[in-house]
Short mmCIF file of C-alpha atoms (C1' of nucleotides) in Angstrom, two decimals:
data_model
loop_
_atom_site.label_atom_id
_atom_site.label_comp_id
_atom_site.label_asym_id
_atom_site.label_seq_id
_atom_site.Cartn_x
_atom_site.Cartn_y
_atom_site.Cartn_z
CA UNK F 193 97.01 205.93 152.93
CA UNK F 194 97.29 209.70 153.50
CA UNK F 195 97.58 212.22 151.00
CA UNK F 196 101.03 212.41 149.26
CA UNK F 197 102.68 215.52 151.21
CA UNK F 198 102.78 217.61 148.68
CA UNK F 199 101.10 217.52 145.49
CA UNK F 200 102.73 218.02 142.41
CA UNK F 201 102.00 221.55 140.92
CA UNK F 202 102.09 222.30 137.42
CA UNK F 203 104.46 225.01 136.28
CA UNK F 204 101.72 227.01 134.34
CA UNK F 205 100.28 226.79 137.48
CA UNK F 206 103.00 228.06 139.27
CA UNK F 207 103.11 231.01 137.36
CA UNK F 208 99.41 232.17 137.50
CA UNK F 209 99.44 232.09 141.15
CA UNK F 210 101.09 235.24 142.25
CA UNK F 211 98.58 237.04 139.95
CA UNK F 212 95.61 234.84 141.86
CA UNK F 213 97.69 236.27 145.06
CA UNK F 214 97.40 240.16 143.63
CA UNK F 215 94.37 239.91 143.11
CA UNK F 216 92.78 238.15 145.91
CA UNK F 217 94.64 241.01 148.08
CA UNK F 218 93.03 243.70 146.30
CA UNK F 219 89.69 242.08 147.08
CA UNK F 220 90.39 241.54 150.79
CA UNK F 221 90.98 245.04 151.04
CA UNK F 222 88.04 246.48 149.25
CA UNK F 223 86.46 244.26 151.40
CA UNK F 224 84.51 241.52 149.62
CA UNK F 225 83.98 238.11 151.20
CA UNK F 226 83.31 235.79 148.29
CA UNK F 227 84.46 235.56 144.80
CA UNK F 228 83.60 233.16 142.01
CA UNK F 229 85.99 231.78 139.31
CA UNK F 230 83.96 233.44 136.67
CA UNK F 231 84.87 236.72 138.19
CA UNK F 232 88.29 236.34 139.41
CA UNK F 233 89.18 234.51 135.32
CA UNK F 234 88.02 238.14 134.35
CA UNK F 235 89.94 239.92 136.50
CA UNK F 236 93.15 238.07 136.05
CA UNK F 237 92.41 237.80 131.85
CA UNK F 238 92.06 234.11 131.81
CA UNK F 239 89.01 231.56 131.32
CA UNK F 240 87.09 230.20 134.44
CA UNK F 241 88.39 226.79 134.30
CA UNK F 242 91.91 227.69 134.14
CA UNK F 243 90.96 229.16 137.34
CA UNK F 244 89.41 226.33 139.08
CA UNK F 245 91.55 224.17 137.87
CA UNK F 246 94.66 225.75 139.56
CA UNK F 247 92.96 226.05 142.60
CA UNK F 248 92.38 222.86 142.52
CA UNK F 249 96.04 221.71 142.93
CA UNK F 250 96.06 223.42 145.90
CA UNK F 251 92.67 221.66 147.52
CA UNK F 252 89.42 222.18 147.41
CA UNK F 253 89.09 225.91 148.80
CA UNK F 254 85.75 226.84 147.16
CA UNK F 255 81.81 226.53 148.22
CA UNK F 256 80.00 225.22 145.96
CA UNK F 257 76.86 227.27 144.97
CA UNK F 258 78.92 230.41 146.33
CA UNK F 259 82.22 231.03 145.48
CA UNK F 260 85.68 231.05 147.20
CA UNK F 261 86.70 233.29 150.39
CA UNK F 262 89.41 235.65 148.77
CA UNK F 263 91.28 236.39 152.58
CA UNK F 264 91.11 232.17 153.24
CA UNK F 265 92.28 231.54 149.46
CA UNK F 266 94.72 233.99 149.76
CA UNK F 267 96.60 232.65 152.53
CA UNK F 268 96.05 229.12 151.04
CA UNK F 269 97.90 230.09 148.30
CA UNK F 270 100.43 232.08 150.21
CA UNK F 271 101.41 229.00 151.92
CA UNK F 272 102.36 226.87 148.90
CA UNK F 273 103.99 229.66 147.40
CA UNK F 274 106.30 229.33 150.62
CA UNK F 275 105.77 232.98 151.34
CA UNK F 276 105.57 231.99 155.09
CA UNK F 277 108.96 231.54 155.50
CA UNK F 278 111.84 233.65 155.69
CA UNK F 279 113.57 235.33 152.37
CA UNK F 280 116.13 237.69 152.81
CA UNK F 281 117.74 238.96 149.37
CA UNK F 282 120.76 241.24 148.25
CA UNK F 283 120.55 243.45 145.85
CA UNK F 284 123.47 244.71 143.62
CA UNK F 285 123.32 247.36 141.46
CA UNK F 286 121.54 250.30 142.78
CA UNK F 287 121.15 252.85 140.03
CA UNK F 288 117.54 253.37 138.92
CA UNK F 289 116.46 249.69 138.54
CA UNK F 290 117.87 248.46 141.89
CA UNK F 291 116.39 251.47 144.04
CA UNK F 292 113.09 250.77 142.30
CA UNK F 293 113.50 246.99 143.07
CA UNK F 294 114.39 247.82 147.09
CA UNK F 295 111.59 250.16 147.34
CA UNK F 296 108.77 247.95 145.82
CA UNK F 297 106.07 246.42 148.11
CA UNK F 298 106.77 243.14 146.46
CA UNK F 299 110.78 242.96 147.81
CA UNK F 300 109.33 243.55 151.92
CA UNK F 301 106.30 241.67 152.17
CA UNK F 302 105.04 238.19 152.27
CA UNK F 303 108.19 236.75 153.54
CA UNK F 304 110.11 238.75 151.33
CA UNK F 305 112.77 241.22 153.14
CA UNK F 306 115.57 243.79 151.68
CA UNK F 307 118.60 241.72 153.33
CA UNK F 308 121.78 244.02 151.31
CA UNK F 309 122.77 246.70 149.11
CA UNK F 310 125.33 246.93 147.11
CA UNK F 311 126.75 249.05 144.03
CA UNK F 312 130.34 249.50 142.62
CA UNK F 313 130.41 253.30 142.78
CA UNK F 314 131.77 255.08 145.78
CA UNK F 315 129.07 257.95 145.32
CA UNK F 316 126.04 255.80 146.04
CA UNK F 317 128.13 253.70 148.63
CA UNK F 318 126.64 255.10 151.85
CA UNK F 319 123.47 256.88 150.43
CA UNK F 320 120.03 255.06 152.16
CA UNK F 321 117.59 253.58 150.57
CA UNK F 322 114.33 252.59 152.20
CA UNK F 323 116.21 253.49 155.27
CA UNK F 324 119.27 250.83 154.50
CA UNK F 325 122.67 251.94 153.79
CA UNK F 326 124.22 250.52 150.85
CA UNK F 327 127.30 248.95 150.60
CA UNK F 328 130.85 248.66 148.73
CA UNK F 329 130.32 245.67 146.66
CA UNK F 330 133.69 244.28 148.31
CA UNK F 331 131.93 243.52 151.52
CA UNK F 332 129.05 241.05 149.77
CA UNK F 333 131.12 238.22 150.62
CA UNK F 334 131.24 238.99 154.13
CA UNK F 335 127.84 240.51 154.69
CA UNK F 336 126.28 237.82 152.76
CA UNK F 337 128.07 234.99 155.25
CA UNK F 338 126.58 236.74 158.64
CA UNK F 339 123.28 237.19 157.20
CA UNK F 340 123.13 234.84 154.23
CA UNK F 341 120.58 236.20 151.02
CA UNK F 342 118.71 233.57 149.70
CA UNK F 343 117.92 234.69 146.85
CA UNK F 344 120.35 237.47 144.49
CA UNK F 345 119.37 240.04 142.94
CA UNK F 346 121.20 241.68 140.17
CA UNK F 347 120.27 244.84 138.66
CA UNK F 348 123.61 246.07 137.50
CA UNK F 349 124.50 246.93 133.88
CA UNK F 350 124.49 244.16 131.63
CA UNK F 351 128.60 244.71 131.24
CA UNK F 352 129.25 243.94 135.06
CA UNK F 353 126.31 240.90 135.50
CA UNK F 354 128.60 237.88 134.81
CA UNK F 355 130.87 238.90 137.23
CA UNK F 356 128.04 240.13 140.08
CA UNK F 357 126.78 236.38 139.18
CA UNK F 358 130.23 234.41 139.50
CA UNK F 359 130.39 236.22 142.86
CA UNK F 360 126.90 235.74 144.36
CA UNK F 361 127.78 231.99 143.44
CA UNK F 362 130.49 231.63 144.32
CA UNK F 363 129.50 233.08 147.93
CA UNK F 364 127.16 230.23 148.13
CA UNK F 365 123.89 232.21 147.02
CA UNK F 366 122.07 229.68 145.54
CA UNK F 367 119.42 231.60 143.60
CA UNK F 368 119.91 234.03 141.29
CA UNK F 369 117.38 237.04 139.84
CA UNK F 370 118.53 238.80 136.84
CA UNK F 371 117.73 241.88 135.45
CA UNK F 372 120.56 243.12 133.75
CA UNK F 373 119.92 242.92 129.83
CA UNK F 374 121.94 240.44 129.30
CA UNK F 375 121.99 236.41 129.48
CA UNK F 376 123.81 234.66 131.97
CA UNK F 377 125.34 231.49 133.11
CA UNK F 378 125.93 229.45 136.20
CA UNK F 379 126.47 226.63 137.66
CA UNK F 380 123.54 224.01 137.03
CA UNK F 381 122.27 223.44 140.59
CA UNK F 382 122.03 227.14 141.24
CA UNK F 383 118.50 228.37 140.20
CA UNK F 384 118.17 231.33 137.85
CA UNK F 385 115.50 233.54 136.54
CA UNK F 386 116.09 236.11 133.96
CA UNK F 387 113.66 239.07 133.55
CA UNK F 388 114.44 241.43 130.98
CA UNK F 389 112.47 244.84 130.66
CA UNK F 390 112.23 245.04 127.26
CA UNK F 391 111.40 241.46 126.27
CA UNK F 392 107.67 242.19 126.53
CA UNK F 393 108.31 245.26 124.27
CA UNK F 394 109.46 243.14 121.62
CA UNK F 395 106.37 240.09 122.14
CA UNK F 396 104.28 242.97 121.74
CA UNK F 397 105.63 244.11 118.77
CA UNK F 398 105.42 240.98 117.37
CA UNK F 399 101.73 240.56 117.83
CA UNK F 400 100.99 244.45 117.04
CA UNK F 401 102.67 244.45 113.65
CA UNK F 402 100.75 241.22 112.63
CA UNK F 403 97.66 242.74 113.63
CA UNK F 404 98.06 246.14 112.08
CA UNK F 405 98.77 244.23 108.74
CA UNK F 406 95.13 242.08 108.75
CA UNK F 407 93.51 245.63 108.90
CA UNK F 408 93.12 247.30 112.33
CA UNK F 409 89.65 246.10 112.21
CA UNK F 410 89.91 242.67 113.13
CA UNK F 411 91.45 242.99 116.56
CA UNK F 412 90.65 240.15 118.62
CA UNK F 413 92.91 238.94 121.39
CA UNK F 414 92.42 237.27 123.94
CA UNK F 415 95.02 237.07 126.96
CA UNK F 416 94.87 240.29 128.37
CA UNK F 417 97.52 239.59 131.25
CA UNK F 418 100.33 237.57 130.98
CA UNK F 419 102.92 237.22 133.80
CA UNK F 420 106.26 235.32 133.40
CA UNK F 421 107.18 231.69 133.18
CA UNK F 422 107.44 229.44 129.94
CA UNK F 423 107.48 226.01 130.70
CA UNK F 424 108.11 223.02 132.73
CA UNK F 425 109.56 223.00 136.46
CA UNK F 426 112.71 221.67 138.20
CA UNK F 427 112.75 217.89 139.09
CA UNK D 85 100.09 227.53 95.37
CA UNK D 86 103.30 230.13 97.16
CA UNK D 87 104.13 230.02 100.69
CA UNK D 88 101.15 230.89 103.48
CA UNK D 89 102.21 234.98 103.74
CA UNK D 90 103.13 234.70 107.36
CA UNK D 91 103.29 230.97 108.90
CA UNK D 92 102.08 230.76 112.52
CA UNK D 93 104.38 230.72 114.57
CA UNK D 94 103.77 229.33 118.55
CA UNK D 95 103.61 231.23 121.45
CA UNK D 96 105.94 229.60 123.56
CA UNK D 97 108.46 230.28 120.32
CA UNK D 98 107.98 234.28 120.32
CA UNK D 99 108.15 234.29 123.91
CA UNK D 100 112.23 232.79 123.41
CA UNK D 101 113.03 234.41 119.97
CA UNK D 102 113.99 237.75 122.24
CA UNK D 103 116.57 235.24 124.40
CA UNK D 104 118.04 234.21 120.95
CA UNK D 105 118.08 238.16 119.87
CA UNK D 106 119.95 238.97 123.08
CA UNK D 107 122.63 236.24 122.34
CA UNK D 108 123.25 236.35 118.66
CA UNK D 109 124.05 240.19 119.64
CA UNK D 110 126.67 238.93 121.98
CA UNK D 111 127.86 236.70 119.28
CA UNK D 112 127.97 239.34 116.60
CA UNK D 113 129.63 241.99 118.75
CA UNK D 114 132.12 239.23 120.04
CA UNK D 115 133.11 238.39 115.81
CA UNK D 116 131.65 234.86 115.94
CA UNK D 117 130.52 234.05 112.48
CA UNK D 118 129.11 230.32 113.05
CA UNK D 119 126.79 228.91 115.70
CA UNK D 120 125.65 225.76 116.13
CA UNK D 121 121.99 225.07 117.79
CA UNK D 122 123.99 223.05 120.67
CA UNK D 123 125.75 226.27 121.38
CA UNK D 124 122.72 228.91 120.86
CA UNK D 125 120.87 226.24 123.51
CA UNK D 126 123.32 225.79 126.09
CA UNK D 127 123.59 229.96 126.24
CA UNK D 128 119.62 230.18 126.02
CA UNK D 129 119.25 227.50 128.34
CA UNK D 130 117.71 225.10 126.35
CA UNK D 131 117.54 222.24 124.65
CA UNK D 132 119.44 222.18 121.14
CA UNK D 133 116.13 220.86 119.58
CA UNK D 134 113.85 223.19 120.80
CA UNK D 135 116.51 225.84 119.20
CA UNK D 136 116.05 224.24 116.11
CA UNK D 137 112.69 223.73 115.59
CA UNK D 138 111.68 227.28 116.71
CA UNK D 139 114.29 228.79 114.25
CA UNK D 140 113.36 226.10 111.27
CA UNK D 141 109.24 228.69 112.20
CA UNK D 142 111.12 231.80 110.81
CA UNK D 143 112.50 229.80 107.91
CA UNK D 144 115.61 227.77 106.97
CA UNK D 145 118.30 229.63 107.70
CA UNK D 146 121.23 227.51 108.74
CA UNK D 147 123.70 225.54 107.26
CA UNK D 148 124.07 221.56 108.17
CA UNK D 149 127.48 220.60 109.00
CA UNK D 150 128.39 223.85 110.39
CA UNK D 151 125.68 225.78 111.97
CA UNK D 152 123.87 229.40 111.69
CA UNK D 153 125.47 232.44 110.72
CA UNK D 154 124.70 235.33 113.93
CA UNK D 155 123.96 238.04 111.69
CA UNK D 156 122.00 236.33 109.13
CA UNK D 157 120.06 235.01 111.50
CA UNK D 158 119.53 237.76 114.00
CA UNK D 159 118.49 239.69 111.52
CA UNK D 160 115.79 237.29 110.60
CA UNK D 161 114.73 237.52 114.27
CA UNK D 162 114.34 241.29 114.19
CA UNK D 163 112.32 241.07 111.34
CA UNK D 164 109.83 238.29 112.45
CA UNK D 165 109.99 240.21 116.09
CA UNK D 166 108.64 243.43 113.84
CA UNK D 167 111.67 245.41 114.82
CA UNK D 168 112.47 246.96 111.64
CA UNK D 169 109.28 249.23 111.66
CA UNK D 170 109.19 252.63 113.99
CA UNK D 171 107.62 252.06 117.81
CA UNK D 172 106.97 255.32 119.57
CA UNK D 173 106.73 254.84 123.27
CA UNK D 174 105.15 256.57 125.71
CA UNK D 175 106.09 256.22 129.86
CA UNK D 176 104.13 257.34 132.25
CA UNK D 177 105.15 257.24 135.82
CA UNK D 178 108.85 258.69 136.29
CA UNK D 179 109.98 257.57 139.93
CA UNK D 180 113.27 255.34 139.45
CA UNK D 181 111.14 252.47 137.86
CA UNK D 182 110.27 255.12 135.08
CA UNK D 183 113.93 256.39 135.12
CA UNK D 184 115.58 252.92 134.63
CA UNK D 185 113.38 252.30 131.42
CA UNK D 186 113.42 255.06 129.72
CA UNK D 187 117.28 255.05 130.05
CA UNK D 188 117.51 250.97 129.41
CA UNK D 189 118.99 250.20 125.85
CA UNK D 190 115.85 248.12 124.97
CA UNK D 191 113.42 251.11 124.73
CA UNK D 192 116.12 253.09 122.65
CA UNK D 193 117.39 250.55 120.13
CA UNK D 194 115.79 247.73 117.21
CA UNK D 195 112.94 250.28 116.31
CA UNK D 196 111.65 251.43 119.57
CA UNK D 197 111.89 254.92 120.57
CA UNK D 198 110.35 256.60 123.81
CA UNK D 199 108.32 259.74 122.65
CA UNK D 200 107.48 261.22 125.65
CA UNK D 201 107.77 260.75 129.33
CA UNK D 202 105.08 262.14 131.94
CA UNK D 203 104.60 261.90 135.53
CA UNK D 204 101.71 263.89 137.74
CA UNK D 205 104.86 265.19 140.39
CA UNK D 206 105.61 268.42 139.45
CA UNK D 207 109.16 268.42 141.25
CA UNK D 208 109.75 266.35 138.18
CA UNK D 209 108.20 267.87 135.42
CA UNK D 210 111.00 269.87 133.32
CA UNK D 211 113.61 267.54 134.23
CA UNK D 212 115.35 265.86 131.74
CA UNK D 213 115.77 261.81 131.41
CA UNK D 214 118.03 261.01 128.58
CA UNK D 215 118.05 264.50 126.87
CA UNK D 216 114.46 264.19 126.84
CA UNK D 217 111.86 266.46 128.94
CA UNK D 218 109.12 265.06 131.53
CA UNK D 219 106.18 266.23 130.78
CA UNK D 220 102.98 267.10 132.75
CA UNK D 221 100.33 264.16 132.73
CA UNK D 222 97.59 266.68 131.64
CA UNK D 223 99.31 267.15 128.56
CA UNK D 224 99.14 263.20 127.53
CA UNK D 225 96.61 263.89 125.55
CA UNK D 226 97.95 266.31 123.38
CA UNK D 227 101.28 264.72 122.95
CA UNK D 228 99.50 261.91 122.36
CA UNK D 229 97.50 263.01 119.35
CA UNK D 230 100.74 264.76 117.28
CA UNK D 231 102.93 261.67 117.51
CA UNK D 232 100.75 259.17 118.93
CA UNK D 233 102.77 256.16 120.85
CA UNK D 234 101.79 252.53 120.01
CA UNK D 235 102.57 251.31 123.18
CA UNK D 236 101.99 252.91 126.82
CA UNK D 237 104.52 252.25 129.51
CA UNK D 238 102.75 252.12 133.16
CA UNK D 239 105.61 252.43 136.03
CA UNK D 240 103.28 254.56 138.46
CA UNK D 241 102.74 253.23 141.94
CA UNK D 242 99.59 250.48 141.93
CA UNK D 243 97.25 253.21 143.05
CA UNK D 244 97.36 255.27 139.50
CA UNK D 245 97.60 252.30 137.26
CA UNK D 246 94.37 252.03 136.25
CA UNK D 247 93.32 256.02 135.87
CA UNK D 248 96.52 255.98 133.56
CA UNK D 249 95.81 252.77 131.89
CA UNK D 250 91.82 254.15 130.72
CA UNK D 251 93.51 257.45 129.87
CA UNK D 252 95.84 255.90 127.53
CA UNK D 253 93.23 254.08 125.95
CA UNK D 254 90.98 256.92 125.67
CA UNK D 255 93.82 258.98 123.83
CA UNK D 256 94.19 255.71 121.42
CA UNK D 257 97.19 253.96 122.62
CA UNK D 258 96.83 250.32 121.28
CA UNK D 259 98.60 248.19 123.49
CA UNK D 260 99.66 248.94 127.38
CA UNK D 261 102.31 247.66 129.13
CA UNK D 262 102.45 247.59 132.74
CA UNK D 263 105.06 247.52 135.04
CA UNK D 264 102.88 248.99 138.18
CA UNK D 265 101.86 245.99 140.58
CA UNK D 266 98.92 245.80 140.03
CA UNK D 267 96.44 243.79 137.57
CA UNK D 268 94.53 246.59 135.10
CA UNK D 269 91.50 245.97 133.44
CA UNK D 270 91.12 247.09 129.67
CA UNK D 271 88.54 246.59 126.96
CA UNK D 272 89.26 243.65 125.07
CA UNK D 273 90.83 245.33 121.42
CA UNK D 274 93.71 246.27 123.24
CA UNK D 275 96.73 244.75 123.94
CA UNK D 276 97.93 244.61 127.58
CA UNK D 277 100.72 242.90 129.56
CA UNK D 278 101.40 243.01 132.95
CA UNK D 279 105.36 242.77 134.24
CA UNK D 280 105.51 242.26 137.80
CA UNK D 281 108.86 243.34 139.28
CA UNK D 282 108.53 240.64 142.32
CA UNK D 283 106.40 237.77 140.52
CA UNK D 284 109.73 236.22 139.85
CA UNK D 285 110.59 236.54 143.43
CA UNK D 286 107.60 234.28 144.00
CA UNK D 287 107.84 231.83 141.58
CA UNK D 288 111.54 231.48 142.96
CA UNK D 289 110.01 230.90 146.45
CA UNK D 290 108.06 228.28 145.22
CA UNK D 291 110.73 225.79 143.55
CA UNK D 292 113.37 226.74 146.37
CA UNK D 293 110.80 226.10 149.14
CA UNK D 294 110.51 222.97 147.71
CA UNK D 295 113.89 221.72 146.83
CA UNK D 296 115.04 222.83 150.45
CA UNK D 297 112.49 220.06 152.55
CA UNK D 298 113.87 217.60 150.12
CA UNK D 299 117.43 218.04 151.24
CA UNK D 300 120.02 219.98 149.86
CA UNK D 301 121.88 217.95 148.24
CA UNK D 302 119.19 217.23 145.52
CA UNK D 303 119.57 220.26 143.81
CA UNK D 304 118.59 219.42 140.12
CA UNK D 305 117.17 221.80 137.80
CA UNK D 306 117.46 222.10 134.22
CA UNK D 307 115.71 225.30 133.08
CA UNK D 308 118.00 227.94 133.66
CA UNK D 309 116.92 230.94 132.07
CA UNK D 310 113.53 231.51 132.02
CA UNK D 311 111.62 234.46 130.62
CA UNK D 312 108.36 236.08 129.58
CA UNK D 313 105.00 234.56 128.49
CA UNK D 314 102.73 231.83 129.43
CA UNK D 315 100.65 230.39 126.78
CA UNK D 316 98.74 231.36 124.02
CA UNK D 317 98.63 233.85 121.33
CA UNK D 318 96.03 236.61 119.95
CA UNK D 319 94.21 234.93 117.29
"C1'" DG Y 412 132.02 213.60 109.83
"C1'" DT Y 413 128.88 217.37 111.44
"C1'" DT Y 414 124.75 219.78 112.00
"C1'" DT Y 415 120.30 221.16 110.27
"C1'" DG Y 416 115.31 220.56 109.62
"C1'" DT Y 417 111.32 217.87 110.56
"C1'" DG Y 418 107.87 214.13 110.98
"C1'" DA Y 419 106.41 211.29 114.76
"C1'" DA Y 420 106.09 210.28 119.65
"C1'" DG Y 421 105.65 211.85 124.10
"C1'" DT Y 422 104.48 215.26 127.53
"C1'" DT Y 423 102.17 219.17 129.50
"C1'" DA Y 424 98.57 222.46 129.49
"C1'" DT Y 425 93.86 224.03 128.32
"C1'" DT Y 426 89.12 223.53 127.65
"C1'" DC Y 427 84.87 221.07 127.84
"C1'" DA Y 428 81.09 219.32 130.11
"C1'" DC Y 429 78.81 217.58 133.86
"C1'" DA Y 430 78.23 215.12 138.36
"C1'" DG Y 431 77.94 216.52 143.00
"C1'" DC Y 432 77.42 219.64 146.68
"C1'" DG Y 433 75.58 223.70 149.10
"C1'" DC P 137 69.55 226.87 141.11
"C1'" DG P 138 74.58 228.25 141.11
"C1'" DC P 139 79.12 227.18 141.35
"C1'" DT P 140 82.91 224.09 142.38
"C1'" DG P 141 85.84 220.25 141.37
"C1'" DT P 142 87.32 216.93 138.05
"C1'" DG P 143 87.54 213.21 134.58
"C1'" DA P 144 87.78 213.10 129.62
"C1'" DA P 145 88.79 215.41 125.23
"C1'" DT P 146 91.50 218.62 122.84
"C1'" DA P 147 95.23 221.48 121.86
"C1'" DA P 148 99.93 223.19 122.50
"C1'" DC P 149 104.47 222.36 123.29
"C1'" DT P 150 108.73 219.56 123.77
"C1'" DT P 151 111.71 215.91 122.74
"C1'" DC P 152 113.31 212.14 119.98
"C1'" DA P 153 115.47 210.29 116.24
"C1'" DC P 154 116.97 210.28 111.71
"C1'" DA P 155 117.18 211.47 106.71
"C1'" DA P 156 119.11 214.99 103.93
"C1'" DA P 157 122.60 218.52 103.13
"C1'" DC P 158 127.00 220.35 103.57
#
DNA sequence: GTTTGTGAAGTTATTCACAGCG
DNA sequence: CGCTGTGAATAACTTCACAAAC
């Protein structure tokens, strides 16, 4: 029998791989044709057989003896992270945080592309960004039915989320990004991520202040990068 | 024998106590004087025993029949979290990315403060970002040594990350946090972790890419609100 | 009756350690 | 030899289920 069609992936997994991905693309660029999992653990801040062991979900990518081919791994992992498809996403909210968000690499590459702007206030409505004109929130519902976002991403105050949310959902977005501070809710079959800016300020704190109080001496700690995701995957 | 001084307290736990924070603050702004842990979870996201048992780590604060009292219990939080103590910030990098943290309530609020802001532009330097001046780069150091930050804020593009990232260390900075996108290297006593704007993006790819070849109309997923952290803990 | 707090059971993730391949 | 890929062992985390407290 063949293989199933697509394996099941572990959600730590999941998670690790877009650092795996950053990585990997710096070392295409500089150039270098083979990497080991000793020294790509190191680079991403985790142990060698984490490493391998991911990979391994995907297939076996590696030579033995020598290492893995960063530009072949990379697009390996580029294609189960679906980034060879299309992903258009709207953006609402476009004080600091949202033009930030529109002009990082990460929101036009790899599949990825800037699809809509949008922001409440009439002095921003009409200003470019990244050479795209943003628009009156009033028009999401149209714009986002002749060119449909797949993904939303809200980076409004936390005051106005909700609402931005109820909208995108109710215009049939069916994925939801979220960094205004603030928790929100929708409907259970549309899929939401919440990233808040300071929540890492505050896990650090947490391990800082218990550190400072054994005596700044003993400062061991592993995990030197950590990158979203807690736990387990939809069905 | 008396308690252990500070009981252990998971990883996966700190990485949601800041979801509970943001909620009880809702509650206790909104009047609400009881919660149950079926409530707190369906806002959070989670399950009501997973609530439960990572409150019943800080200690036994509720009351069975009724529920937890938001204050109480956010305060609790705040101190476990180490947010009653004083946490200078420093940001380097002050393009929008810069902008929208130092003016975001987290880095203002529960104990952290941002000390000083620098950027290398010097179109920029002398402005002011929430009544506060941005400063030169060259004079990190100095800053640095009369009210030194415990944690370093990178938002520079990827390219600078790592000169800023060893010059914060080198000036003493503890623990670095980096929003830039791109993975740093640092010696192993400090603390570092690495927020990627559009690593969510990806992860999002991932579980829609998948759900879509399925069909659409299987569009299960619990796990709504995800945030922060993968696994394990400094020692 | 309701809801907490927690052992015990179940699940997922990490690490070890080594066979197998280049 | 060196390094991958992977079963087996360990550890971490989640969920269940219920006694105890209000």
């Amino acid at each position: 029998m063949p293989a199933p069609n697509h394996r099941r992936i572990p959600g730590a997994t999941v998670a690790r791989l877009p650092v795996y991905q950053r990585i990997l693309l710096e070392l295409v660029r500089g150039g270098t044709t083979t990497v080991s999992s000793e020294q790509l653990a190191e680079m991403a801040g985790v142990n060698a057989s984490k490493v391998r062991k991911d990979l391994s979900f995907l297939g076996s990518f590696g030579t033995r003896g020598s290492g893995y081919d960063p530009e072949y791994l990379l697009s390996q992992i580029d294609r189960e992270l679906g980034l060879d498809g299309d992903w258009p996403i709207a953006i609402v909210g476009m004080g600091n945080l949202g033009r930030a968000l529109a002009n990082s690499p990460g929101f036009s590459s790899r599949g990825f592309r800037v699809a809509g702007l949008f922001d409440v206030e009439p002095s921003l409505v009409g200003r470019r960004v990244r050479g795209m004109c943003i628009h009156q929130l009033d028009d999401f519902e149209e714009m986002a039915s002749s060119d449909p976002p797949r993904i939303g991403v809200i980076a409004t105050p936390g005051a106005t989320a909700q609402d931005v949310a109820d909208r995108m959902v109710k215009a049939g977005v069916g994925s939801v990004l979220n960094f205004a501070p603030r928790v929100l809710t929708v409907p259970p079959h549309v899929l939401l991520r919440y990233v808040d800016l300071s929540i890492e300020l505050q896990v650090m704190s947490f391990y800082l202040s218990r550190t400072d109080r054994r005596g700044s001496a003993e400062v061991s700690s592993p995990l030197p990068h950590v990158v979203g995701l807690g736990p387990s995957a939809p069905a």
